Coordinates of C-alpha atoms in Angstrom, one line a residue:
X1 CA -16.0 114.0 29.1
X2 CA -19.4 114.7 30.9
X3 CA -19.6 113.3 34.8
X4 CA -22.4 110.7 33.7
X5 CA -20.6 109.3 31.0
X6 CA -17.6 109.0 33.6
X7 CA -19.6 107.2 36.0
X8 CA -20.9 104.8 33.2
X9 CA -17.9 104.0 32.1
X10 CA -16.3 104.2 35.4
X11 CA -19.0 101.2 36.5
X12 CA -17.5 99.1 33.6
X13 CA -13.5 99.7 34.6
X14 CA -14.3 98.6 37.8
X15 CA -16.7 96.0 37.6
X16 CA -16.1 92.7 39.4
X17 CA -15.4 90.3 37.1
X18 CA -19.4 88.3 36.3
X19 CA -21.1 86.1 33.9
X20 CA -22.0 88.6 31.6
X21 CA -18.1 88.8 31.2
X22 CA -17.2 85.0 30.3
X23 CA -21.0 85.3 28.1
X24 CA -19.0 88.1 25.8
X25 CA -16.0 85.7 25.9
X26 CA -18.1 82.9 24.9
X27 CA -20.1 84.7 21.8
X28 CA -17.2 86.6 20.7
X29 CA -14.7 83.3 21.2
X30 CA -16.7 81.6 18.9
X31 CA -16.7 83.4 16.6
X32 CA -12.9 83.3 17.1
X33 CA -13.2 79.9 16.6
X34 CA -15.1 79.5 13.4
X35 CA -12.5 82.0 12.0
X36 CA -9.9 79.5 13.0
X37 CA -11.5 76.2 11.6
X38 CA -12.1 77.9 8.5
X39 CA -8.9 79.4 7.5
X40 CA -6.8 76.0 8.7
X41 CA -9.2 73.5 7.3
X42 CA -8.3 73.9 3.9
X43 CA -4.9 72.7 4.9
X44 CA -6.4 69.5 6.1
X45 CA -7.7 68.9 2.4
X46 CA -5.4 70.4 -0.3
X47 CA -3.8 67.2 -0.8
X48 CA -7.0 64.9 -1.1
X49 CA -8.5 68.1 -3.5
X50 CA -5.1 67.2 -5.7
X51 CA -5.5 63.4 -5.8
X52 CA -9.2 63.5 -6.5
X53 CA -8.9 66.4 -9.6
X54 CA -5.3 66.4 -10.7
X55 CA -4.4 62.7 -10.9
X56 CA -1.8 61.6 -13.4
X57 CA -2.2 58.3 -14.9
X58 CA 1.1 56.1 -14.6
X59 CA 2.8 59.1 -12.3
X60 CA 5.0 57.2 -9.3
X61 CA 3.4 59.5 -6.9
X62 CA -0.3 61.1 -5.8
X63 CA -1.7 64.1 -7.9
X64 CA -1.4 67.4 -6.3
X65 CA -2.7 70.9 -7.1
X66 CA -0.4 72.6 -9.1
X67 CA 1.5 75.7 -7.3
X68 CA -0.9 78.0 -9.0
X69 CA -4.2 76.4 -8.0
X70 CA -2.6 75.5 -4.2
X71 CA -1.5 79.5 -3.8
X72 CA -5.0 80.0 -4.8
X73 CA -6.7 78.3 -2.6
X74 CA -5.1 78.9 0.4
X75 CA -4.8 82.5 -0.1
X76 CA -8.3 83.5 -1.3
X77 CA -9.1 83.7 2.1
X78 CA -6.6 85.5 3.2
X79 CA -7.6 88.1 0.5
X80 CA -10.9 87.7 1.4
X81 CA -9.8 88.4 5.6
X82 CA -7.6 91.3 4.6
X83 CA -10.8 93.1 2.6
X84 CA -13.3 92.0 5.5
X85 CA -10.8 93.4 8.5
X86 CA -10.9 96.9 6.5
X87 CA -14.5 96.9 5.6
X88 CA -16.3 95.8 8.6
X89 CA -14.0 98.2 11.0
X90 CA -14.5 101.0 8.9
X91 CA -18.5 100.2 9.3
X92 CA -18.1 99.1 12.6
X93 CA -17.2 102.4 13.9
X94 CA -20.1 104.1 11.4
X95 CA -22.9 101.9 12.2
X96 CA -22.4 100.4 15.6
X97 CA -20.6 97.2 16.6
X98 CA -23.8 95.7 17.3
X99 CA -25.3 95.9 14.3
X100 CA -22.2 94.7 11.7
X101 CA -21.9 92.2 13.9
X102 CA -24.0 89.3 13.3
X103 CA -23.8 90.5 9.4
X104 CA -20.2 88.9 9.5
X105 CA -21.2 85.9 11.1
X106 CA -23.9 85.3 8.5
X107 CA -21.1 85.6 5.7
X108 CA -19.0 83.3 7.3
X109 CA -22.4 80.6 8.2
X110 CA -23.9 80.7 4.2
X111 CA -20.0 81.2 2.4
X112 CA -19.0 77.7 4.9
X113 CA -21.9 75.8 3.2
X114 CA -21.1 77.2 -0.2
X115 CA -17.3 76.3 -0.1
X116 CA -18.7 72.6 0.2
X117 CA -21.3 72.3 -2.9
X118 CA -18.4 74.0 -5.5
X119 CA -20.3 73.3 -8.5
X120 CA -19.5 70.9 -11.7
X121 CA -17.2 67.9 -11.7
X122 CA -14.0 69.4 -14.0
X123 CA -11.1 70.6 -11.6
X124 CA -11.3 74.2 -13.1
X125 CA -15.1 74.9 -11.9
X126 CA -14.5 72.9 -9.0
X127 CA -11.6 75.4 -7.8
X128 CA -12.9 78.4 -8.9
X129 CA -16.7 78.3 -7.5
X130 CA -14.3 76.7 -4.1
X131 CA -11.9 80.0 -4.4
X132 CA -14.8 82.5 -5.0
X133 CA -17.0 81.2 -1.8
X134 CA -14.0 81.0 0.3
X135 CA -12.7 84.6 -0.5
X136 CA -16.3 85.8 0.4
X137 CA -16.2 83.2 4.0
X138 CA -12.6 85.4 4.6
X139 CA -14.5 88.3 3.9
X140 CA -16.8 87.5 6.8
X141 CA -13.6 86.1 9.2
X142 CA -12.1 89.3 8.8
X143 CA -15.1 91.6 10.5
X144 CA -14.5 89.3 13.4
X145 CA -11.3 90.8 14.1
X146 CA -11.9 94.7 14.8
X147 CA -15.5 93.6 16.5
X148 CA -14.9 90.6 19.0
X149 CA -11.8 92.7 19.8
X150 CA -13.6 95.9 20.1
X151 CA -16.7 94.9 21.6
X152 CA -14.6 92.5 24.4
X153 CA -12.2 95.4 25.3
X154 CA -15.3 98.0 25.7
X155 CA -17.1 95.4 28.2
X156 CA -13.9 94.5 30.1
X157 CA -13.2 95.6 33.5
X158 CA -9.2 97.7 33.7
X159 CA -8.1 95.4 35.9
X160 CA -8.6 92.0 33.5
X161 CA -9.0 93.7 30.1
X162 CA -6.2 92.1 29.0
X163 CA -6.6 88.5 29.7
X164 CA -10.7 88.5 28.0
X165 CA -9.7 90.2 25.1
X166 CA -6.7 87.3 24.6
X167 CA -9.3 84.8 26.0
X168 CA -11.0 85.4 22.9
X169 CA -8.4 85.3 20.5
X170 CA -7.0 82.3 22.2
X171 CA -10.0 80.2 21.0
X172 CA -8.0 80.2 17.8
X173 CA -6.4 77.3 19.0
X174 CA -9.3 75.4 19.6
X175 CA -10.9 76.3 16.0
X176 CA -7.7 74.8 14.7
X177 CA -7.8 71.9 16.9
X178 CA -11.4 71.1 16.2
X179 CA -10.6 71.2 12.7
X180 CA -8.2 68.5 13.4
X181 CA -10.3 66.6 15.2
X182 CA -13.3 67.0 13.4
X183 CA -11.4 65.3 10.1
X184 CA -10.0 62.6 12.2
X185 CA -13.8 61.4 12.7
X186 CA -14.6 62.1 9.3
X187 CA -11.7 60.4 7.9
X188 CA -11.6 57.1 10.5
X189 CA -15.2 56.6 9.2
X190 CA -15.1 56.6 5.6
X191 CA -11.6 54.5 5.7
X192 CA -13.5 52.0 7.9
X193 CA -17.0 52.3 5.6
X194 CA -15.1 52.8 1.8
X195 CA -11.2 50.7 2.8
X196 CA -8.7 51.2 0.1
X197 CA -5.3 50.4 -0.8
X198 CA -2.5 52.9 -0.7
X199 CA -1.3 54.3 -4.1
X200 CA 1.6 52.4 -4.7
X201 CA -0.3 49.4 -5.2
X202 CA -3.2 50.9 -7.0
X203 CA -2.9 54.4 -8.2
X204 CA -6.6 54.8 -9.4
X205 CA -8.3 52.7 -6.6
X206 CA -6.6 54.7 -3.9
X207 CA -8.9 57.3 -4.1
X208 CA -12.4 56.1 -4.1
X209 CA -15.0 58.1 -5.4
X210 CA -16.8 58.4 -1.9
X211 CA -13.7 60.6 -0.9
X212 CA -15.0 64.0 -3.0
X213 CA -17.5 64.1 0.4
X214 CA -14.7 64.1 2.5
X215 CA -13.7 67.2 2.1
X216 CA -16.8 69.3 1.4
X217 CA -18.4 67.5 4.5
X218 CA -15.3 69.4 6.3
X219 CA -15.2 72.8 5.0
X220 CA -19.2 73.0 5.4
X221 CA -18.9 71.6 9.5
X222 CA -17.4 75.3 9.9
X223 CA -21.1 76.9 9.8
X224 CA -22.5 75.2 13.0
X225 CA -20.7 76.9 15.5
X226 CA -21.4 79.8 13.9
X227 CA -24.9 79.8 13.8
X228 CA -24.9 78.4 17.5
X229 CA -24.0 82.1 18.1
X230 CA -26.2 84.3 15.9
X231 CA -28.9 84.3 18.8
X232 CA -26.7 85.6 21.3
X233 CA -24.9 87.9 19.2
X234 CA -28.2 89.4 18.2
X235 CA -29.2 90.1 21.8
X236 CA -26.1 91.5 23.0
X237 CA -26.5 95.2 23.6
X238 CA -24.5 97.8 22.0
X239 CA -21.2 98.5 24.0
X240 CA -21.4 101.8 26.5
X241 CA -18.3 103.4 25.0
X242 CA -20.2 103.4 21.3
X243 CA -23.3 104.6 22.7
X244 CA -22.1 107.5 25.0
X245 CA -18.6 108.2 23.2
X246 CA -19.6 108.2 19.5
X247 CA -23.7 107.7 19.1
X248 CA -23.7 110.4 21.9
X249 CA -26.5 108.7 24.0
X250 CA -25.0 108.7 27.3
X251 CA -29.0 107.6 28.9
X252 CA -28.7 105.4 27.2
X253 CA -25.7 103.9 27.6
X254 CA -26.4 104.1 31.5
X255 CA -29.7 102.1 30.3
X256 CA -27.8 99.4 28.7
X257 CA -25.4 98.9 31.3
X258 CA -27.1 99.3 34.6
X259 CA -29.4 96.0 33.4
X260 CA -25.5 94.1 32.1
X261 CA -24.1 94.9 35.2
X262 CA -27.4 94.8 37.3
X263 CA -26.5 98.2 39.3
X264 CA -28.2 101.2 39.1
X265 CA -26.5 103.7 36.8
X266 CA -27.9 107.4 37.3
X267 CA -29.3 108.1 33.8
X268 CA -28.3 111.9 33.3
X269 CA -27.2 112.9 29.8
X270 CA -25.1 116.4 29.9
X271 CA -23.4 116.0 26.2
X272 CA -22.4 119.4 26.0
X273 CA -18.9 119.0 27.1
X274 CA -17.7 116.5 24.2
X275 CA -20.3 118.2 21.6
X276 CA -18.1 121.2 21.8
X277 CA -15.0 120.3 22.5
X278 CA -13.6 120.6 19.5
X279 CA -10.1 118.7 20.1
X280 CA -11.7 116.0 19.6
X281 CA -13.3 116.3 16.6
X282 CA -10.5 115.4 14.2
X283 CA -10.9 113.0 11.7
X284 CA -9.1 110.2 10.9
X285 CA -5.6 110.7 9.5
X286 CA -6.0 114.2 10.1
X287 CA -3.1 116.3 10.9
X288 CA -4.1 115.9 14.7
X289 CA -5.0 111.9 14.6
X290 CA -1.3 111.5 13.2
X291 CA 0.4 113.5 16.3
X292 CA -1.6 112.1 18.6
X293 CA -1.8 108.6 17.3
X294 CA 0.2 108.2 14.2
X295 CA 3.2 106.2 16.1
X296 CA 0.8 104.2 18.0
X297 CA -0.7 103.0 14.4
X298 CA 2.8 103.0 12.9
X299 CA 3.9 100.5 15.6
X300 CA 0.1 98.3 15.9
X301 CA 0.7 97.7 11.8
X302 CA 4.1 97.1 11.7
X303 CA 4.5 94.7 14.7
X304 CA 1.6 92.5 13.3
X305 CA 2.8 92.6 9.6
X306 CA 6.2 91.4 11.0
X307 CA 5.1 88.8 13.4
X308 CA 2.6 87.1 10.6
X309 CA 5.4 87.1 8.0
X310 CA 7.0 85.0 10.5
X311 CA 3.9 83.1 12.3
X312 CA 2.8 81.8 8.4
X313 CA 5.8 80.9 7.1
X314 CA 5.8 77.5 9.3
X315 CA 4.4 76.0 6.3
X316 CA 8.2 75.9 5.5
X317 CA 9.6 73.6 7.2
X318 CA 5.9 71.3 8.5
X319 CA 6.4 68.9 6.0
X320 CA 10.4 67.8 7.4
X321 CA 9.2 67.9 10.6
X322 CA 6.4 65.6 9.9
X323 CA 8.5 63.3 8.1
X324 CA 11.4 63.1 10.5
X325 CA 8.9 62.1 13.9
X326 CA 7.4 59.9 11.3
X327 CA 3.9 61.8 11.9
X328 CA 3.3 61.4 7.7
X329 CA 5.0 59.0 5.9
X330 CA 5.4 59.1 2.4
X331 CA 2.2 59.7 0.1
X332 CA 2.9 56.7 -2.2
X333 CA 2.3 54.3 1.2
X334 CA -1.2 55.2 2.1
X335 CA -4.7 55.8 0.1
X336 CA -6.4 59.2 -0.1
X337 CA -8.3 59.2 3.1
X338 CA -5.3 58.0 5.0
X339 CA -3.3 61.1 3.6
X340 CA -6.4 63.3 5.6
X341 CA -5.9 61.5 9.2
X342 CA -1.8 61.9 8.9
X343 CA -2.5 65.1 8.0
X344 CA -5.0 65.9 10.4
X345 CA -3.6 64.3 13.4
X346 CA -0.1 66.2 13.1
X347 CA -2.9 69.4 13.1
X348 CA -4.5 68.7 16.3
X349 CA -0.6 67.2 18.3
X350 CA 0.8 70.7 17.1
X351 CA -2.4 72.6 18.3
X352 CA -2.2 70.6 21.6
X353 CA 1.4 70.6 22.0
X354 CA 2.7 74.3 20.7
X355 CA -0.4 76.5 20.0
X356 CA -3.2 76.2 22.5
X357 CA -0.7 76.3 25.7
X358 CA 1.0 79.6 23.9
X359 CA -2.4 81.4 24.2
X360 CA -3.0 80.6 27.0
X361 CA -0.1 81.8 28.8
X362 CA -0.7 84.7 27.5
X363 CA -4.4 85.4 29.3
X364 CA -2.7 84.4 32.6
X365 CA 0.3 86.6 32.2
X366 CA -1.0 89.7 30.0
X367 CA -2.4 91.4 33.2
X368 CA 0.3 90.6 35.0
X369 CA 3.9 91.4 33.3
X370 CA 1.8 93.6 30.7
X371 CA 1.2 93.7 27.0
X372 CA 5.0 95.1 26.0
X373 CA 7.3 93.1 28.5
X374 CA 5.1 90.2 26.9
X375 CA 5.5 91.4 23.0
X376 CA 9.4 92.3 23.7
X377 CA 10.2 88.8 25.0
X378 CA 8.4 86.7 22.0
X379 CA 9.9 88.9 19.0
X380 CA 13.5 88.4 21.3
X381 CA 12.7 84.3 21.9
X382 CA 11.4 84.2 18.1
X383 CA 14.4 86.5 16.9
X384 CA 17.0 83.5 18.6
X385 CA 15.3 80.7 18.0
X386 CA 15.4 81.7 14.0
X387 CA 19.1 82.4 13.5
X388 CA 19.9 79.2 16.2
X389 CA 18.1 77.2 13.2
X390 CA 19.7 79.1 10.7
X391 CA 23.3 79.5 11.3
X392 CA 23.9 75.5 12.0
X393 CA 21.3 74.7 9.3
X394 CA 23.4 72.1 7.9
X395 CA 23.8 70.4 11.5
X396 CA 20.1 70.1 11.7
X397 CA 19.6 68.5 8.4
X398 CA 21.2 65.2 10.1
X399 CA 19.2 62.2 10.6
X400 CA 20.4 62.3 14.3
X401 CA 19.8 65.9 15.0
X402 CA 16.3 66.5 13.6
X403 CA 14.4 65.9 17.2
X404 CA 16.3 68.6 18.2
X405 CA 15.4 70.9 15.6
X406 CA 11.7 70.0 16.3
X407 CA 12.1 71.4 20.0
X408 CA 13.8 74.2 18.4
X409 CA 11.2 75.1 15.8
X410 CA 8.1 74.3 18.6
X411 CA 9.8 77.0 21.0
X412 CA 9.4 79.3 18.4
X413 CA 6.0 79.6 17.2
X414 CA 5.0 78.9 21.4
X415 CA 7.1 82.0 21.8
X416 CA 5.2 83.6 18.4
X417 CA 1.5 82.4 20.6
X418 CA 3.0 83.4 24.1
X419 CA 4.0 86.8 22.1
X420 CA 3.0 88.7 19.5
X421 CA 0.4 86.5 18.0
X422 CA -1.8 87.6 20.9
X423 CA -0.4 91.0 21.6
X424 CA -0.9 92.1 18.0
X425 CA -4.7 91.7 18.6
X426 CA -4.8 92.8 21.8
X427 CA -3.2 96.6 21.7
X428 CA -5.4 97.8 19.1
X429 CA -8.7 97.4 20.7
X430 CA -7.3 99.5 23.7
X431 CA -5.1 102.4 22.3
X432 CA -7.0 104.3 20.3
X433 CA -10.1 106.6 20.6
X434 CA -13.9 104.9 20.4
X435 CA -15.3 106.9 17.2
X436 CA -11.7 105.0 15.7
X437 CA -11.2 101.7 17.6
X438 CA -12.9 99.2 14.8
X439 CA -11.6 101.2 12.0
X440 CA -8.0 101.0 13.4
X441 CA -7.9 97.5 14.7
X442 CA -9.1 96.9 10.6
X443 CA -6.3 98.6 9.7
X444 CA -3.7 96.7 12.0
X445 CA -5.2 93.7 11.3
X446 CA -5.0 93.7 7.5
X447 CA -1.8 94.9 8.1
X448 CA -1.2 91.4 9.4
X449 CA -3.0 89.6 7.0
X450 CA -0.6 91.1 4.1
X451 CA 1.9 89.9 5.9
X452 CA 0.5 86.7 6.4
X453 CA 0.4 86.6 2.6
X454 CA 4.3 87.7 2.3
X455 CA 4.8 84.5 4.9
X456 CA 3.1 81.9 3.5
X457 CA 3.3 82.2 -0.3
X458 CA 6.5 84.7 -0.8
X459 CA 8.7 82.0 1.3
X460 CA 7.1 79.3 0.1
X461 CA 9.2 80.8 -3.4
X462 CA 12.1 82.1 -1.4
X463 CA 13.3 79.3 0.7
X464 CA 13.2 76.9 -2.7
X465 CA 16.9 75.5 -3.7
X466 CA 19.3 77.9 -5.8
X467 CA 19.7 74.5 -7.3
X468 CA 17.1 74.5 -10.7
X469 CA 17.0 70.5 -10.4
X470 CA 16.0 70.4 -6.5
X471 CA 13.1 72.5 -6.7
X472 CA 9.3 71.7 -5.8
X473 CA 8.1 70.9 -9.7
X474 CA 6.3 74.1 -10.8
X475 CA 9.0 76.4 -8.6
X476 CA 11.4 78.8 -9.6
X477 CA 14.9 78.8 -7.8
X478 CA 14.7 80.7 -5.1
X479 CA 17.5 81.5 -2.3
X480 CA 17.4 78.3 0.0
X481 CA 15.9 77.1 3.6
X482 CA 18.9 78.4 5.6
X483 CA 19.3 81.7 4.1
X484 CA 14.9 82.3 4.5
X485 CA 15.4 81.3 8.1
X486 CA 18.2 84.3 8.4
X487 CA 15.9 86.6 6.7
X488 CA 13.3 85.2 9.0
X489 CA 15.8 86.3 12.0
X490 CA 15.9 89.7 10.6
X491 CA 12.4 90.0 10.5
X492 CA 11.7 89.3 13.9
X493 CA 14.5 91.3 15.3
X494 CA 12.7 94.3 13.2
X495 CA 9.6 93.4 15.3
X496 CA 11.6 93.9 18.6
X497 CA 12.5 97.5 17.6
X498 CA 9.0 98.3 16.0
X499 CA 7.3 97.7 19.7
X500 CA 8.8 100.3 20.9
X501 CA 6.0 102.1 19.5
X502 CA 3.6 100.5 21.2
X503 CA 2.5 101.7 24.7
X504 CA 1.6 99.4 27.6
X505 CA -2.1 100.0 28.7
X506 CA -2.1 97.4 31.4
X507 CA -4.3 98.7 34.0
X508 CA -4.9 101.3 32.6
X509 CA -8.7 103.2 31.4
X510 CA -9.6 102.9 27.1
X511 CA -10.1 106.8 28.0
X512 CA -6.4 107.1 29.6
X513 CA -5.2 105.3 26.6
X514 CA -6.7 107.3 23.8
X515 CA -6.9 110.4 25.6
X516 CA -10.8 111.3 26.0
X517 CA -10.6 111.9 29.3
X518 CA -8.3 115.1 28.8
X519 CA -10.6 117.7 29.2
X520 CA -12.2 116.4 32.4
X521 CA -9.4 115.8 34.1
X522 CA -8.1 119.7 33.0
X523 CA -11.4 120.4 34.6
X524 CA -11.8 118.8 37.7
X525 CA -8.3 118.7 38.6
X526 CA -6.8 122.1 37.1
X527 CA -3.6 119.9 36.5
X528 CA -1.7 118.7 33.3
X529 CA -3.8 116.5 30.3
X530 CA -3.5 112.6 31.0
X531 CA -0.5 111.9 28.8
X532 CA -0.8 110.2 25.4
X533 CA 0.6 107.4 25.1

């Protein structure tokens, strides 16, 4: 790597930490937590989208999408995230993070407006124009993740790399609490403005017709805070790694970052040294990416398709655990809009409670006990909590023990935030070279998103009863709530052995880490090649 490239990048690692640092925080994190509030709103309003289309005169209880339509709407998106997080880090590392950049949030600002004006009043159209708008809003999401992860880590300083780039994911838990919050306003007011009684004293009335905006006025809220953000993404300037390690424009580069950091960066350009070096010209997936990273990728996909089969299958259990603290009581008790503030106020106490605190102990601890001692310890925590709720199932089912099994089930997903929830996003963006970072962040990413998919809608089958006649209607028997949980177990123990192929870059350069420093340090030192790791 050329001396003035060095020193550019050098003036980044060890930058004191300044407001142009918490500004990239702030425009990426919001992004973050758009990507949030749209993926868990639609929980918020499944069940008022079932009692609005799918009502069933004379039925003794609320209608509700069939398994079909509900797998369809709350997996579009995931779809939708899996195809974006491929797409846009593949062009992010063509084009420039810059410039993909505020194409994803305008995907995500038009597709959040669209997923509220579905078109036609028949269920059917109203599903599938609300299914095709939201795979295209996930499309959108799913850039987010290589480039706020990319773009944060190639701004950070070494020394508190780890806690932005989780700062940013952490607004996650925000998004989702808005969300929460958001419908609890929504919901209070059109209760207090359109009152109704609860379905068990008038099956039609319960729902009044006002409740159809309810929901859309939700899922289109999601495009303000990302157009609060277009401006500033749009003035951001490409990150100094990109410029000088890929585009090859190492003046500028120094350009760009002398006026971000507001120190004088000499602007010398002498290329020659990486336009020749031909080590470093392999492709990706090339014989030589695979020996030099091909474990590191191995271990960035695998921990985060592991961890998200576990992370999504909550879904399992939420609706016990609501009933047993009494956060939701039964559907029959309360009218439509009701059923969204329950709903949406067990949201935001979980978010408060569990989620938010998780990623946040992460930023303070990631630069501190490092990436794997942090990755390690929520797999092992995860791994314990999910056979200690398995193997006693039956004890937990008891009236008397169910707070108990609420702690237990809280520690876990805390562990999952304080864990590999953040980790998983956080290794990627620091591992691997520039000219590959948003392509293989994508990569690990989708990854996760498969196995978000696997966690959400394969349990959802699995854990039904063996028992034909105790099934969810429209389920097949499936292998039981005690025996998913041991599976569960298995999979998180899998996650503890598959982070052993992840290295620990706490502290350390993004040039240690993916090696592009070799040949100056060969150079200038006459000693051994910086070690991949």
């Amino acid at each position: 790597m050329a001396d003035n490239q060095l020193q550019v990048l050098n003036a980044l690692d060890v930058a004191k930490t300044q407001w142009y640092h918490f500004t990239a925080i702030v425009i990426a994190g919001m992004g973050f937590f758009t990507d949030a509030y749209d993926l868990f709103c639609i929980s918020l309003v499944t069940k008022l989208l079932g009692r609005i289309y799918y009502h069933e005169e004379g039925s003794s209880k609320p209608g509700s999408l069939p398994p079909n339509v509900a797998a369809a709407t709350n997996g579009v998106a995931f779809c939708g995230t899996l195809a974006g997080q491929l797409f846009f880090g593949w062009l992010g590392d063509k084009l420039g993070r810059k410039k993909v950049y505020g194409m994803t949030l305008m995907i995500m600002v038009v597709c959040s407006v669209a997923s509220g004006l579905s078109f036609g009043d028949k269920p059917k159209s109203v599903m599938a124009t609300l299914c095709f708008f939201r795979f295209w809003l996930g499309f959108g999401i799913g850039g987010d993740y290589p480039l706020s992860a990319t773009i944060m880590s190639e701004y950070a300083n070494k020394k508190t790399r780890g806690a932005f780039i989780s700062a940013v994911f952490a607004m996650q838990g925000f998004g989702i609490m808005a969300g929460g919050i958001f419908a609890i306003i929504i919901s209070s007011v059109f209760d207090a403005k359109f009152p109704a009684p609860a379905y068990a004293e008038d099956a039609l009335g319960s729902t009044v017709p006002q409740a159809d905006f309810v929901w859309r006025i939700i899922l289109m809220f999601g495009a303000i805070p990302a157009s609060m953000t277009y401006y500033s993404r749009s003035k951001m300037p490409e990150t100094a790694r990109y410029t000088a390690l890929v585009a090859k424009d190492a003046k500028q580069a120094a350009s760009d970052m002398s006026r971000v950091l507001q120190v004088e960066i000499e602007p010398e350009q002498i290329l020659e040294e990486i336009s020749t070096d031909k080590s470093k010209s392999f492709s990706l997936f090339s014989k030589q990416f695979m020996k030099r990273h091909g474990l590191h990728l191995l271990g960035t996909t695998s921990t985060w398709f592991l961890l998200d089969i576990a992370f999504y299958s909550q879904n399992l259990f939420q609706k016990d655990i609501f009933s047993a603290i009494g956060w939701i009581p039964p559907a029959q008790t309360m009218n439509a809009v009701q059923e969204v503030f329950k709903i949406a106020r067990a949201q935001t106490l979980i978010a408060l409670c569990s989620t938010v605190p998780g990623y946040w102990f992460t930023v303070v601890f990631i630069d501190v006990i490092g990436r794997f001692a942090i990755q390690l310890m929520g797999f092992f925590f995860m791994t314990v909590f999910m056979f200690a709720l398995a193997i006693p199932y039956n004890h937990w089912t008891h009236k008397d023990n169910r707070i108990g099994f609420v702690i237990m089930y809280s520690l876990t997903f805390f562990f999952a935030n304080f864990g590999p929830n953040a980790t998983t996003f956080v290794v990627p963006a620091e591992i691997f070279p520039a000219r590959f970072r948003s392509t293989c962040h994508g990569i690990s990413a989708a990854s996760g998103k498969l196995g978000a998919m696997v966690g959400a809608f394969g349990f959802l089958y699995l854990a039904q009863s063996p028992d034909k006649n105790k099934t969810d209607a429209g389920y097949p028997p499936g292998i039981g709530v005690r025996n998913s949980l041991l599976v569960l177990g298995v999979i998180n123990f899998l996650g503890i052995l598959f982070t052993f192929l992840v290295p620990e870059s706490k502290g350390k350069s993004l040039e240690e880490m993916s090696g592009e420093n070799e040949t100056n340090e060969q150079n200038n030192n006459g000693s051994r090649a910086v070690q991949m790791v």
